[in-house]
Amino acid sequence: MAAVASDAFTPVLTALATMQSNADRAQKSQAHKFLEEFQKSTEAWATTHSILTANQTIVEAKLFAATTLKGKIIYDLDQIPRESLPSLRDSLLTLLTTFKDGPRPIRTQLCVCLANLAIQMTEWKDVLQMVGSTLGSSAGDCVLEFLRVLPEEVTEGRKINLSEEDLQTRTQELLENNASQVQQLLLNYSQSSATAATNPHLMDCISSWLREIPSADIVNSPLLDTVINAISVEASFESAVECLCTIYRDTREVDESLEAIQLLYPRIVALRPKIRDAAESEDTDTYKGITRLFAEAGEAWVVLIARLPKEFRGLVEAILETCARDKDRDSISLTFGFWYELKQMITLNQYSAAKHEYIDVCSKLVDIMIKHLEFPTPEGGNESDLFDGDREQEEKFREFRHQMGDVLKDCCEIISTTECLSKAFERIKAWAAQYASQATETSVPHWQELEAPLFSMRAMGRMVSPEESVVLHQVIPLIVQIPNHEKLRFQAIMALARYTEWTSQHPEFLQPQLNFVMAGFTHPSKEVVRAAALAFRFFGNDCRKLLQDHVTGLHNFYEGVLDTLPSGSQEELTEGVACVVSAQPPNKIYDTMKLYCDPIIKRIASKMSEARTEAGDKAKLMISDCLLFVTIFIQNVQPYYEPGQENQAVKYCSELLPVLSAVSENFINFTPILERCCRCWRFMVLSYRTAVLPILPIIAQQLATGFENSRQGCFLWATNSVLREFAEGADYVDPNTSQAIYTFFEQQALAFLRVMNDLPPEDLPDVIEDFFRLLLDALIYYSQQLISAPICGPILSAAISALSLQQLESLTTTLHFLRDFISYGSKNPNASTFGPRPAEISPHIRQNVLSLVMQSGEALTQRILTGMMFTFPRDCLQDASGLMVGLFEILPIETASWVDSTVNMLPAGTLKSGEKQRLMNSIGEKLGSGTANDVRKVRVLLQDFTNSYRRRNVAPREGLGRLEATRFRFSG
C-alpha cells in the first residue's frame, strides 16, 4: 500500500498528542472530532500505513493507526477497489513481520486486521498456509496470535458486511475445513520445545479453536498433557486455567461427552494438592485460578455429580476445600454458582441418593459459610473502622455476605432448615456461655462471633416454615437478650423480622420481640432505627391479627416517633400500622382510618402556607411525604363488605378528595406533590374497585383538570388505572360506566394532543411515555372504539412526531404502541389474550388501520429509519426494526417504496457505491418469496444496513435536510 509523506500525518499525531495532554476540554473535543473524521476518511488507509512504518513515530500513535486500520477493514473495505485487496493483504503481512515481536497490542490489532480481511476477501483460499509461510517459524507467537483471533473474528462476523450465506460459506472455509490441520499444527508446536509447551499463546489458541475442534479431540490427544502441565508453570497458569474451563464448557452435554469426561476427571482431581499449596503461599491470583478450575468443572458436570455421587465426590470435596482454605474470601464467590446448581439437581426426587451422599459435605459448608460471615477484627483495634478506611472493601464484603446467605439457603434445602438453624443456634449458645458475662454497655468481646450466626439466621429466614418446632422457640429468647452493641442490635432486629410469620403462629413470643424492636426506635444508631422500622413493617403485616387490639396504643407510638424517622423508615412504619388498621372489624374501619389519617392531613394543612413561599421547598417535600403516608393506608386497608353495604374506607376517601384537589391546585408546578396526589387517586381505584363508583366521577374530573392545568404525565398514569379497572368486559362493571370511562380517556387524549401542539417532543419525554402507556391499554380494552374514532389519526401523527426523541423509555413505549397499532391491520393483532380481545378483528377495523397507515406510512418509515441510522439509542433498534417488519407484513409493496424514497433522501456521499441497490434488491427477493419467514428476514437486512450506515456517518451539523422531523400540529 502506498505510503504518504511524514508531514501528511502530522495533524493526526498533533491531535493524538492533544488527547493525551493536559489541554482544555475544548481543544480535546476538537482533536477528538478531527480523529473521528480522519478514521472515516479514505485518506486513513495510506496514512495509517505510513504511521506504522515510520521509525520515529511513538508507540501510542502506531497503536492508534493499527486500531484505525482495523476499523477501516471491518467497515470501509469497499473504499478499496477489489483488485487492490491482494496488495492490502501483502502490506498487512509485511507489517505483521515487522511487529512479530511486539509491542503486543499493535501485533494483536494487526492480526485482527488480517483476520477480518481474510473473512471478506473470499477469493483468498490459502489463508493459513500463506500466513504461516510468510511469517515463518521464527514468528511463533505472531502466528499463534493470528490463529487465536481468527475464530473469534469469524464468529463475530455480523459486524462484517457479508450476507448470511457468504458468511456461512466463509466460516466453513476458514474454520471447519482447517480445524484438523490447526490441531496438528498446535500439537507439533507444543512438542517442538519445552518453552513452546508452556507458551500461554498456545493455550489461548487452543481455547479459541475449541469453537471448531471438538473438546474430545483435544482430550484424546497429547495436547491435554500440555495444558495440564502448563498449570504448574507460572507464566502459562492463567491461560491454561482458561483453556481447561473452555473444555469444561464444551462437555456440558455430559451424555455426549462422557468418554472425554472420564479421561479428564482424574487429571483434574489430581490437581487438588495445589489448593493447599496456593493457600500456604498466600498467592491470591493462583488461588483464584485453582478455585475456578474446580468450581467450573463442578458446574459443567453437575448432572454426573448427581447421577454418580460416589464417583464424583472427590470433585465436590475439592470445591469444599477451596471454600474452607480461602482465608481472605477473595475466591469463594467463584463456587457459589456450583453450590446452587448442585442444590437444583440433588433436591430432585430422582437424585435422592446423591442428596444423602452429600449431606455431610453441605453440613460442613454451612459451618464454613457462617465462619466466613464474620466481620474482620481491625488491626488497630478501632471498632468504628473495621476495614481500615477501605470503603470499597467494606461494600464488597457487605454484598458478598448476602451471596453467602444464598448459599446457606441452598444448604437448607439439602440438609433441612432445622439442621442449618441448629448450627447457628449452637454458635450463639457457645458465644453466650463464653463471653456473655464479660459484655458491658460499651464493650462486647468477640462480637463478630455472635453477629455472624445472627446474620445467617436472617439469611435463612425465608426457608424456615412457620411450623418449625425445634430451634426457634429456644433461640428467639436468646436473641432478645443480645447486648447493646450497634451491629449486634441491628442484626438481631433484622433476624427477628425474618421470622414474623412464625411468630404469628406462636403468639407467646410476640411481646418480647415487639418490645425489643420498638426499643430500637430510640437507639442512637441510625442503622438500628432503620432496622426497627423495617422489622415493624413485617410484624404489622404478619401479626396484624395479634396486634388488632393494640391499635389505639400503636397510634400514640406512631405519632410519637413518626417525625423522628428518616423518610424510608417513615414509610415502613406507616405500612406496619396500616396493616394493623386493616385487621379491624369492618364497622371500625372508618373511625380507625380517621384516627390515623386525620393527624397526617392536619400536618399537610399546617404546612400549606409555608410551602407556598419561595423558601418552602422543605415544607413541600413534607406535604409530599404526608400524601404518601395517606396512600399507604389506602393501599393496605381493603375491608370486605357485602353487596349493598357502604364501604367505610371509601367513605373516608370521599373526605380526602377535597384535600387532594386543593393540594394539587395549589402546587400545580411541583411534580413530587402532584405525583403523590395521583398515586393516592390511583390506589383509591385499585384498592376498592367498584366500591369507588360513587366518587369515581370526582376522581376522573380531578385527573382531567389536573392534567390540563399541569401537563404532568402522572395524571395520565393514574388515568390508566381507571381505564383498566372499568374497561369493557371487566367484572361487575356495567356498559354505561365503561362507556363513560372511554369518554374520559378521549378527553385526556385530546388534552395531550393540545399539549403536543404547543410544545416540541423533547420538552415532554415523560408525558409522552405515560400517554403511550395509556394508549397501549386503550388498544387492548377499547380497540374497536379507538381505531374508529376521529382522534385516532392525530394520535398516530403524534406517535410519529415522538420518534424524534432520544430518551430510551419514551421511545420504547412509543414504538411498542406503534407496533401494536399496526398489528391491528393484520389478522393477528398484538393484543393480550387476557383482555377482551375479539376472536377476529373486524374487516372494518383492519381497513381503518390500513387507511391510516397509507396516509402516514411514508412519514413513519422516514422517522424509523432516520432513528435507526442516526438518533435512536441502541436498545431501541430491535423494536424499531420489528416495527418495520410490521409495516412490511400489512403493506409490503408500499413499505418497500417508502424505504426506497427514504434512502434516496440521505445526505449525498454517505452511501457506498451500490449499497442502496443491494438493499432494495434483497428486500425485493424476500418479499417476492411470499413466505412470512422471508418477510421477517427483512428485519436483518434493515438492521445490517442501518448499523453499517450508522457506524460510518454522524448526523450532519446543518441537520438532516429532507429527513428532518416536522412539528406535530393539532387543531382539535
PDB file of N, CA and C in Angstrom, residues 797-848:
ATOM      1  N   SER A 797     -50.203  10.499  14.270  1.00  0.00           N
ATOM      2  CA  SER A 797     -49.271  11.574  13.898  1.00  0.00           C
ATOM      3  C   SER A 797     -48.415  11.992  15.091  1.00  0.00           C
ATOM      4  N   ALA A 798     -49.031  12.027  16.281  1.00  0.00           N
ATOM      5  CA  ALA A 798     -48.280  12.386  17.487  1.00  0.00           C
ATOM      6  C   ALA A 798     -47.217  11.332  17.788  1.00  0.00           C
ATOM      7  N   ALA A 799     -47.556  10.053  17.563  1.00  0.00           N
ATOM      8  CA  ALA A 799     -46.581   8.986  17.784  1.00  0.00           C
ATOM      9  C   ALA A 799     -45.412   9.116  16.823  1.00  0.00           C
ATOM     10  N   ILE A 800     -45.692   9.431  15.570  1.00  0.00           N
ATOM     11  CA  ILE A 800     -44.620   9.614  14.587  1.00  0.00           C
ATOM     12  C   ILE A 800     -43.731  10.776  14.998  1.00  0.00           C
ATOM     13  N   SER A 801     -44.332  11.851  15.478  1.00  0.00           N
ATOM     14  CA  SER A 801     -43.554  13.007  15.932  1.00  0.00           C
ATOM     15  C   SER A 801     -42.688  12.648  17.134  1.00  0.00           C
ATOM     16  N   ALA A 802     -43.214  11.796  18.009  1.00  0.00           N
ATOM     17  CA  ALA A 802     -42.475  11.412  19.218  1.00  0.00           C
ATOM     18  C   ALA A 802     -41.230  10.597  18.891  1.00  0.00           C
ATOM     19  N   LEU A 803     -41.149  10.019  17.691  1.00  0.00           N
ATOM     20  CA  LEU A 803     -39.979   9.228  17.321  1.00  0.00           C
ATOM     21  C   LEU A 803     -38.740  10.080  17.096  1.00  0.00           C
ATOM     22  N   SER A 804     -38.881  11.398  17.178  1.00  0.00           N
ATOM     23  CA  SER A 804     -37.697  12.269  17.104  1.00  0.00           C
ATOM     24  C   SER A 804     -36.979  12.363  18.442  1.00  0.00           C
ATOM     25  N   LEU A 805     -37.574  11.779  19.490  1.00  0.00           N
ATOM     26  CA  LEU A 805     -36.939  11.789  20.809  1.00  0.00           C
ATOM     27  C   LEU A 805     -35.710  10.886  20.825  1.00  0.00           C
ATOM     28  N   GLN A 806     -34.878  11.063  21.866  1.00  0.00           N
ATOM     29  CA  GLN A 806     -33.720  10.195  22.038  1.00  0.00           C
ATOM     30  C   GLN A 806     -33.716   9.510  23.403  1.00  0.00           C
ATOM     31  N   GLN A 807     -34.773   9.755  24.223  1.00  0.00           N
ATOM     32  CA  GLN A 807     -34.857   9.129  25.548  1.00  0.00           C
ATOM     33  C   GLN A 807     -35.376   7.695  25.401  1.00  0.00           C
ATOM     34  N   LEU A 808     -34.675   6.757  25.997  1.00  0.00           N
ATOM     35  CA  LEU A 808     -34.940   5.334  25.796  1.00  0.00           C
ATOM     36  C   LEU A 808     -36.367   4.944  26.169  1.00  0.00           C
ATOM     37  N   GLU A 809     -36.809   5.271  27.390  1.00  0.00           N
ATOM     38  CA  GLU A 809     -38.120   4.800  27.854  1.00  0.00           C
ATOM     39  C   GLU A 809     -39.250   5.370  27.020  1.00  0.00           C
ATOM     40  N   SER A 810     -39.169   6.663  26.703  1.00  0.00           N
ATOM     41  CA  SER A 810     -40.230   7.294  25.906  1.00  0.00           C
ATOM     42  C   SER A 810     -40.296   6.676  24.521  1.00  0.00           C
ATOM     43  N   LEU A 811     -39.129   6.495  23.916  1.00  0.00           N
ATOM     44  CA  LEU A 811     -39.085   5.907  22.574  1.00  0.00           C
ATOM     45  C   LEU A 811     -39.601   4.474  22.585  1.00  0.00           C
ATOM     46  N   THR A 812     -39.169   3.697  23.560  1.00  0.00           N
ATOM     47  CA  THR A 812     -39.568   2.290  23.621  1.00  0.00           C
ATOM     48  C   THR A 812     -41.084   2.172  23.730  1.00  0.00           C
ATOM     49  N   THR A 813     -41.695   2.981  24.597  1.00  0.00           N
ATOM     50  CA  THR A 813     -43.141   2.922  24.770  1.00  0.00           C
ATOM     51  C   THR A 813     -43.860   3.332  23.489  1.00  0.00           C
ATOM     52  N   THR A 814     -43.362   4.369  22.816  1.00  0.00           N
ATOM     53  CA  THR A 814     -43.981   4.814  21.565  1.00  0.00           C
ATOM     54  C   THR A 814     -43.866   3.738  20.493  1.00  0.00           C
ATOM     55  N   LEU A 815     -42.695   3.122  20.390  1.00  0.00           N
ATOM     56  CA  LEU A 815     -42.510   2.055  19.404  1.00  0.00           C
ATOM     57  C   LEU A 815     -43.418   0.865  19.705  1.00  0.00           C
ATOM     58  N   HIS A 816     -43.587   0.535  20.974  1.00  0.00           N
ATOM     59  CA  HIS A 816     -44.476  -0.566  21.336  1.00  0.00           C
ATOM     60  C   HIS A 816     -45.920  -0.245  20.936  1.00  0.00           C
ATOM     61  N   PHE A 817     -46.337   0.995  21.180  1.00  0.00           N
ATOM     62  CA  PHE A 817     -47.692   1.377  20.762  1.00  0.00           C
ATOM     63  C   PHE A 817     -47.855   1.247  19.252  1.00  0.00           C
ATOM     64  N   LEU A 818     -46.877   1.763  18.509  1.00  0.00           N
ATOM     65  CA  LEU A 818     -46.978   1.722  17.046  1.00  0.00           C
ATOM     66  C   LEU A 818     -46.995   0.287  16.538  1.00  0.00           C
ATOM     67  N   ARG A 819     -46.176  -0.579  17.131  1.00  0.00           N
ATOM     68  CA  ARG A 819     -46.182  -1.989  16.710  1.00  0.00           C
ATOM     69  C   ARG A 819     -47.541  -2.619  16.973  1.00  0.00           C
ATOM     70  N   ASP A 820     -48.113  -2.349  18.145  1.00  0.00           N
ATOM     71  CA  ASP A 820     -49.428  -2.917  18.454  1.00  0.00           C
ATOM     72  C   ASP A 820     -50.498  -2.337  17.544  1.00  0.00           C
ATOM     73  N   PHE A 821     -50.443  -1.031  17.302  1.00  0.00           N
ATOM     74  CA  PHE A 821     -51.443  -0.392  16.459  1.00  0.00           C
ATOM     75  C   PHE A 821     -51.394  -0.968  15.048  1.00  0.00           C
ATOM     76  N   ILE A 822     -50.222  -1.061  14.465  1.00  0.00           N
ATOM     77  CA  ILE A 822     -50.079  -1.564  13.093  1.00  0.00           C
ATOM     78  C   ILE A 822     -50.513  -3.022  13.007  1.00  0.00           C
ATOM     79  N   SER A 823     -50.322  -3.769  14.088  1.00  0.00           N
ATOM     80  CA  SER A 823     -50.718  -5.182  14.059  1.00  0.00           C
ATOM     81  C   SER A 823     -52.224  -5.341  13.882  1.00  0.00           C
ATOM     82  N   TYR A 824     -53.002  -4.311  14.223  1.00  0.00           N
ATOM     83  CA  TYR A 824     -54.452  -4.386  14.010  1.00  0.00           C
ATOM     84  C   TYR A 824     -54.814  -4.292  12.529  1.00  0.00           C
ATOM     85  N   GLY A 825     -53.826  -4.018  11.688  1.00  0.00           N
ATOM     86  CA  GLY A 825     -54.053  -4.093  10.252  1.00  0.00           C
ATOM     87  C   GLY A 825     -53.857  -5.496   9.724  1.00  0.00           C
ATOM     88  N   SER A 826     -53.464  -6.429  10.587  1.00  0.00           N
ATOM     89  CA  SER A 826     -53.296  -7.828  10.207  1.00  0.00           C
ATOM     90  C   SER A 826     -54.400  -8.656  10.857  1.00  0.00           C
ATOM     91  N   LYS A 827     -54.365  -9.953  10.635  1.00  0.00           N
ATOM     92  CA  LYS A 827     -55.381 -10.827  11.227  1.00  0.00           C
ATOM     93  C   LYS A 827     -55.019 -11.256  12.646  1.00  0.00           C
ATOM     94  N   ASN A 828     -53.810 -10.944  13.080  1.00  0.00           N
ATOM     95  CA  ASN A 828     -53.356 -11.371  14.413  1.00  0.00           C
ATOM     96  C   ASN A 828     -52.769 -10.196  15.170  1.00  0.00           C
ATOM     97  N   PRO A 829     -53.607  -9.359  15.757  1.00  0.00           N
ATOM     98  CA  PRO A 829     -53.092  -8.179  16.459  1.00  0.00           C
ATOM     99  C   PRO A 829     -52.352  -8.554  17.739  1.00  0.00           C
ATOM    100  N   ASN A 830     -51.463  -7.649  18.161  1.00  0.00           N
ATOM    101  CA  ASN A 830     -50.679  -7.882  19.379  1.00  0.00           C
ATOM    102  C   ASN A 830     -51.485  -7.504  20.608  1.00  0.00           C
ATOM    103  N   ALA A 831     -52.636  -8.105  20.783  1.00  0.00           N
ATOM    104  CA  ALA A 831     -53.470  -7.805  21.948  1.00  0.00           C
ATOM    105  C   ALA A 831     -53.306  -8.904  22.972  1.00  0.00           C
ATOM    106  N   SER A 832     -53.469  -8.537  24.247  1.00  0.00           N
ATOM    107  CA  SER A 832     -53.351  -9.517  25.319  1.00  0.00           C
ATOM    108  C   SER A 832     -54.457 -10.546  25.215  1.00  0.00           C
ATOM    109  N   THR A 833     -54.109 -11.815  25.396  1.00  0.00           N
ATOM    110  CA  THR A 833     -55.130 -12.865  25.381  1.00  0.00           C
ATOM    111  C   THR A 833     -55.975 -12.848  26.648  1.00  0.00           C
ATOM    112  N   PHE A 834     -55.552 -12.068  27.642  1.00  0.00           N
ATOM    113  CA  PHE A 834     -56.334 -11.992  28.878  1.00  0.00           C
ATOM    114  C   PHE A 834     -57.339 -10.842  28.828  1.00  0.00           C
ATOM    115  N   GLY A 835     -57.181  -9.976  27.846  1.00  0.00           N
ATOM    116  CA  GLY A 835     -58.097  -8.849  27.720  1.00  0.00           C
ATOM    117  C   GLY A 835     -59.326  -9.237  26.917  1.00  0.00           C
ATOM    118  N   PRO A 836     -60.251  -8.306  26.732  1.00  0.00           N
ATOM    119  CA  PRO A 836     -61.473  -8.580  25.979  1.00  0.00           C
ATOM    120  C   PRO A 836     -61.202  -8.537  24.479  1.00  0.00           C
ATOM    121  N   ARG A 837     -60.330  -9.400  24.008  1.00  0.00           N
ATOM    122  CA  ARG A 837     -59.940  -9.410  22.598  1.00  0.00           C
ATOM    123  C   ARG A 837     -60.947 -10.226  21.795  1.00  0.00           C
ATOM    124  N   PRO A 838     -61.486  -9.651  20.740  1.00  0.00           N
ATOM    125  CA  PRO A 838     -62.417 -10.416  19.920  1.00  0.00           C
ATOM    126  C   PRO A 838     -61.704 -11.569  19.226  1.00  0.00           C
ATOM    127  N   ALA A 839     -62.484 -12.583  18.868  1.00  0.00           N
ATOM    128  CA  ALA A 839     -61.879 -13.752  18.236  1.00  0.00           C
ATOM    129  C   ALA A 839     -61.164 -13.358  16.955  1.00  0.00           C
ATOM    130  N   GLU A 840     -61.738 -12.397  16.212  1.00  0.00           N
ATOM    131  CA  GLU A 840     -61.095 -11.952  14.989  1.00  0.00           C
ATOM    132  C   GLU A 840     -61.402 -10.481  14.805  1.00  0.00           C
ATOM    133  N   ILE A 841     -60.404  -9.722  14.421  1.00  0.00           N
ATOM    134  CA  ILE A 841     -60.604  -8.294  14.212  1.00  0.00           C
ATOM    135  C   ILE A 841     -61.502  -8.092  13.000  1.00  0.00           C
ATOM    136  N   SER A 842     -62.482  -7.203  13.147  1.00  0.00           N
ATOM    137  CA  SER A 842     -63.424  -6.995  12.046  1.00  0.00           C
ATOM    138  C   SER A 842     -62.727  -6.356  10.859  1.00  0.00           C
ATOM    139  N   PRO A 843     -63.199  -6.663   9.647  1.00  0.00           N
ATOM    140  CA  PRO A 843     -62.611  -6.046   8.445  1.00  0.00           C
ATOM    141  C   PRO A 843     -62.634  -4.523   8.497  1.00  0.00           C
ATOM    142  N   HIS A 844     -63.655  -3.984   9.132  1.00  0.00           N
ATOM    143  CA  HIS A 844     -63.768  -2.522   9.228  1.00  0.00           C
ATOM    144  C   HIS A 844     -62.587  -1.934  10.008  1.00  0.00           C
ATOM    145  N   ILE A 845     -62.223  -2.591  11.121  1.00  0.00           N
ATOM    146  CA  ILE A 845     -61.103  -2.107  11.939  1.00  0.00           C
ATOM    147  C   ILE A 845     -59.794  -2.241  11.167  1.00  0.00           C
ATOM    148  N   ARG A 846     -59.605  -3.395  10.536  1.00  0.00           N
ATOM    149  CA  ARG A 846     -58.375  -3.580   9.754  1.00  0.00           C
ATOM    150  C   ARG A 846     -58.260  -2.543   8.648  1.00  0.00           C
ATOM    151  N   GLN A 847     -59.385  -2.265   7.998  1.00  0.00           N
ATOM    152  CA  GLN A 847     -59.357  -1.295   6.907  1.00  0.00           C
ATOM    153  C   GLN A 847     -59.023   0.100   7.422  1.00  0.00           C
ATOM    154  N   ASN A 848     -59.539   0.439   8.605  1.00  0.00           N
ATOM    155  CA  ASN A 848     -59.220   1.757   9.192  1.00  0.00           C
ATOM    156  C   ASN A 848     -57.720   1.892   9.443  1.00  0.00           C
TER     157      ASN A 848
END
